[in-house]
PDB file of C-alpha atoms and ligand atoms in Angstrom:
ATOM      1  CA  MET A   1      17.574 237.450 -60.605  1.00 89.00           C
ATOM      2  CA  SER A   2      21.043 237.356 -62.126  1.00 96.00           C
ATOM      3  CA  SER A   3      21.472 237.462 -65.894  1.00 97.00           C
ATOM      4  CA  TYR A   4      24.082 235.743 -68.019  1.00 98.00           C
ATOM      5  CA  ALA A   5      25.887 236.260 -71.325  1.00 98.00           C
ATOM      6  CA  LEU A   6      28.431 233.925 -72.900  1.00 98.00           C
ATOM      7  CA  TYR A   7      31.173 235.393 -75.079  1.00 99.00           C
ATOM      8  CA  TYR A   8      32.283 232.658 -77.441  1.00 98.00           C
ATOM      9  CA  TYR A   9      32.882 231.593 -81.013  1.00 98.00           C
ATOM     10  CA  ASP A  10      31.960 228.307 -82.663  1.00 98.00           C
ATOM     11  CA  GLN A  11      35.461 227.174 -83.679  1.00 98.00           C
ATOM     12  CA  CYS A  12      36.747 227.283 -80.073  1.00 98.00           C
ATOM     13  CA  PRO A  13      36.740 223.799 -78.444  1.00 98.00           C
ATOM     14  CA  PHE A  14      36.632 225.301 -74.923  1.00 98.00           C
ATOM     15  CA  CYS A  15      33.506 227.211 -75.940  1.00 98.00           C
ATOM     16  CA  GLN A  16      31.932 224.002 -77.230  1.00 98.00           C
ATOM     17  CA  MET A  17      32.405 222.393 -73.794  1.00 98.00           C
ATOM     18  CA  VAL A  18      30.518 225.287 -72.215  1.00 98.00           C
ATOM     19  CA  LEU A  19      27.813 225.306 -74.903  1.00 98.00           C
ATOM     20  CA  ARG A  20      27.287 221.567 -74.309  1.00 97.00           C
ATOM     21  CA  GLU A  21      26.836 222.120 -70.574  1.00 96.00           C
ATOM     22  CA  MET A  22      24.414 224.963 -71.247  1.00 96.00           C
ATOM     23  CA  ARG A  23      22.011 222.485 -72.845  1.00 95.00           C
ATOM     24  CA  ASN A  24      21.607 220.921 -69.386  1.00 93.00           C
ATOM     25  CA  THR A  25      20.817 224.172 -67.593  1.00 92.00           C
ATOM     26  CA  GLN A  26      17.485 225.911 -67.250  1.00 92.00           C
ATOM     27  CA  VAL A  27      18.947 229.413 -67.027  1.00 94.00           C
ATOM     28  CA  GLN A  28      18.844 231.693 -70.029  1.00 96.00           C
ATOM     29  CA  VAL A  29      22.261 232.662 -71.361  1.00 98.00           C
ATOM     30  CA  GLU A  30      22.575 235.311 -74.038  1.00 98.00           C
ATOM     31  CA  LEU A  31      25.046 234.275 -76.745  1.00 98.00           C
ATOM     32  CA  MET A  32      27.636 236.871 -77.757  1.00 98.00           C
ATOM     33  CA  ASN A  33      29.674 235.646 -80.731  1.00 98.00           C
ATOM     34  CA  THR A  34      32.967 237.559 -80.756  1.00 98.00           C
ATOM     35  CA  LEU A  35      34.003 236.527 -84.281  1.00 98.00           C
ATOM     36  CA  THR A  36      30.850 237.379 -86.188  1.00 98.00           C
ATOM     37  CA  ASN A  37      30.233 240.543 -84.146  1.00 98.00           C
ATOM     38  CA  PRO A  38      33.366 242.604 -83.435  1.00 98.00           C
ATOM     39  CA  VAL A  39      31.386 244.815 -81.037  1.00 98.00           C
ATOM     40  CA  ASN A  40      31.009 241.792 -78.745  1.00 98.00           C
ATOM     41  CA  ARG A  41      34.788 241.279 -78.775  1.00 98.00           C
ATOM     42  CA  GLN A  42      35.331 244.952 -77.955  1.00 98.00           C
ATOM     43  CA  ASP A  43      32.838 244.742 -75.087  1.00 98.00           C
ATOM     44  CA  LEU A  44      34.588 241.628 -73.777  1.00 98.00           C
ATOM     45  CA  ILE A  45      38.023 243.259 -73.841  1.00 98.00           C
ATOM     46  CA  GLN A  46      36.716 246.464 -72.322  1.00 98.00           C
ATOM     47  CA  GLY A  47      34.727 244.735 -69.581  1.00 98.00           C
ATOM     48  CA  GLY A  48      36.736 241.631 -68.814  1.00 98.00           C
ATOM     49  CA  GLY A  49      40.221 242.827 -69.710  1.00 98.00           C
ATOM     50  CA  ARG A  50      41.022 240.371 -72.533  1.00 98.00           C
ATOM     51  CA  GLY A  51      39.462 238.817 -75.622  1.00 98.00           C
ATOM     52  CA  THR A  52      39.871 235.176 -74.586  1.00 98.00           C
ATOM     53  CA  VAL A  53      36.799 232.989 -74.994  1.00 98.00           C
ATOM     54  CA  PRO A  54      34.795 231.465 -73.467  1.00 99.00           C
ATOM     55  CA  CYS A  55      33.875 234.103 -70.923  1.00 99.00           C
ATOM     56  CA  LEU A  56      30.661 234.206 -68.927  1.00 98.00           C
ATOM     57  CA  ARG A  57      29.408 237.660 -67.948  1.00 98.00           C
ATOM     58  CA  ILE A  58      27.357 237.409 -64.772  1.00 98.00           C
ATOM     59  CA  THR A  59      25.239 240.412 -63.863  1.00 98.00           C
ATOM     60  CA  GLY A  60      23.960 240.204 -60.310  1.00 97.00           C
ATOM     61  CA  GLU A  61      20.611 241.426 -59.005  1.00 96.00           C
ATOM     62  CA  ASN A  62      22.263 244.604 -57.760  1.00 96.00           C
ATOM     63  CA  GLY A  63      23.881 245.249 -61.157  1.00 97.00           C
ATOM     64  CA  ASP A  64      27.405 244.185 -60.247  1.00 98.00           C
ATOM     65  CA  VAL A  65      29.184 242.450 -63.129  1.00 98.00           C
ATOM     66  CA  GLN A  66      31.596 239.525 -62.950  1.00 98.00           C
ATOM     67  CA  TRP A  67      33.582 238.175 -65.927  1.00 98.00           C
ATOM     68  CA  MET A  68      34.409 234.466 -65.605  1.00 98.00           C
ATOM     69  CA  TYR A  69      37.013 233.247 -68.106  1.00 98.00           C
ATOM     70  CA  GLU A  70      38.010 229.596 -67.579  1.00 98.00           C
ATOM     71  CA  SER A  71      35.833 227.005 -69.372  1.00 98.00           C
ATOM     72  CA  SER A  72      36.106 224.553 -66.440  1.00 98.00           C
ATOM     73  CA  ASP A  73      35.087 227.303 -63.977  1.00 98.00           C
ATOM     74  CA  ILE A  74      32.140 228.255 -66.209  1.00 98.00           C
ATOM     75  CA  VAL A  75      30.980 224.631 -66.531  1.00 98.00           C
ATOM     76  CA  GLN A  76      31.226 224.153 -62.757  1.00 98.00           C
ATOM     77  CA  TYR A  77      29.338 227.392 -62.171  1.00 97.00           C
ATOM     78  CA  LEU A  78      26.540 226.444 -64.590  1.00 97.00           C
ATOM     79  CA  LYS A  79      26.208 223.040 -62.898  1.00 96.00           C
ATOM     80  CA  SER A  80      25.780 224.788 -59.538  1.00 95.00           C
ATOM     81  CA  LEU A  81      22.844 226.937 -60.697  1.00 93.00           C
TER      82      LEU A  81
HETATM   83  N1  GSH B   1      42.117 227.825 -70.435  1.00 66.40           N
HETATM   84  C1  GSH B   1      41.142 228.511 -71.251  1.00 66.40           C
HETATM   85  C2  GSH B   1      41.590 228.488 -72.694  1.00 66.40           C
HETATM   86  C3  GSH B   1      40.734 229.392 -73.579  1.00 66.40           C
HETATM   87  C4  GSH B   1      41.389 229.632 -74.938  1.00 66.40           C
HETATM   88  O1  GSH B   1      42.559 229.285 -75.176  1.00 66.40           O
HETATM   89  N2  GSH B   1      40.615 230.230 -75.847  1.00 66.40           N
HETATM   90  C5  GSH B   1      41.123 230.600 -77.149  1.00 66.40           C
HETATM   91  C6  GSH B   1      40.158 230.121 -78.250  1.00 66.40           C
HETATM   92  S1  GSH B   1      40.042 228.346 -78.312  1.00 66.40           S
HETATM   93  C7  GSH B   1      41.202 232.098 -77.286  1.00 66.40           C
HETATM   94  O2  GSH B   1      40.283 232.823 -76.909  1.00 66.40           O
HETATM   95  N3  GSH B   1      42.318 232.602 -77.841  1.00 66.40           N
HETATM   96  C8  GSH B   1      42.429 233.999 -78.203  1.00 66.40           C
HETATM   97  C9  GSH B   1      42.897 234.866 -77.089  1.00 66.40           C
HETATM   98  O3  GSH B   1      43.401 234.379 -76.067  1.00 66.40           O
HETATM   99  O4  GSH B   1      42.771 236.096 -77.209  1.00 66.40           O
HETATM  100  C10 GSH B   1      39.776 227.861 -71.047  1.00 66.40           C
HETATM  101  O5  GSH B   1      39.734 226.652 -70.732  1.00 66.40           O
HETATM  102  O6  GSH B   1      38.753 228.552 -71.159  1.00 66.40           O
END
């Protein structure tokens, strides 16, 4: 099974759109606040290439990691699960 982590912070309206959609999904998404935990922001920049939120980290069954940045893409992806 794939696993999911959302890099976000509360004051970001794009993040709120994604967080709202997450309430409708059954999948578990780990929440990684990048404002309250600077290590999360560092991990995001190091892994995804930039600190923009929201970003969904998708880890596939085989361990491959994808960083999805656009809120509309993330919402669409969550709907498709
Ligand atoms: N088009 C993006 C916009 C995301 C965006 O502008 N996020 C802001 C916070 S609301 C941000 O992370 N700014 C800081 C940065 O780009 O490093 C989306 O819809 O996800």
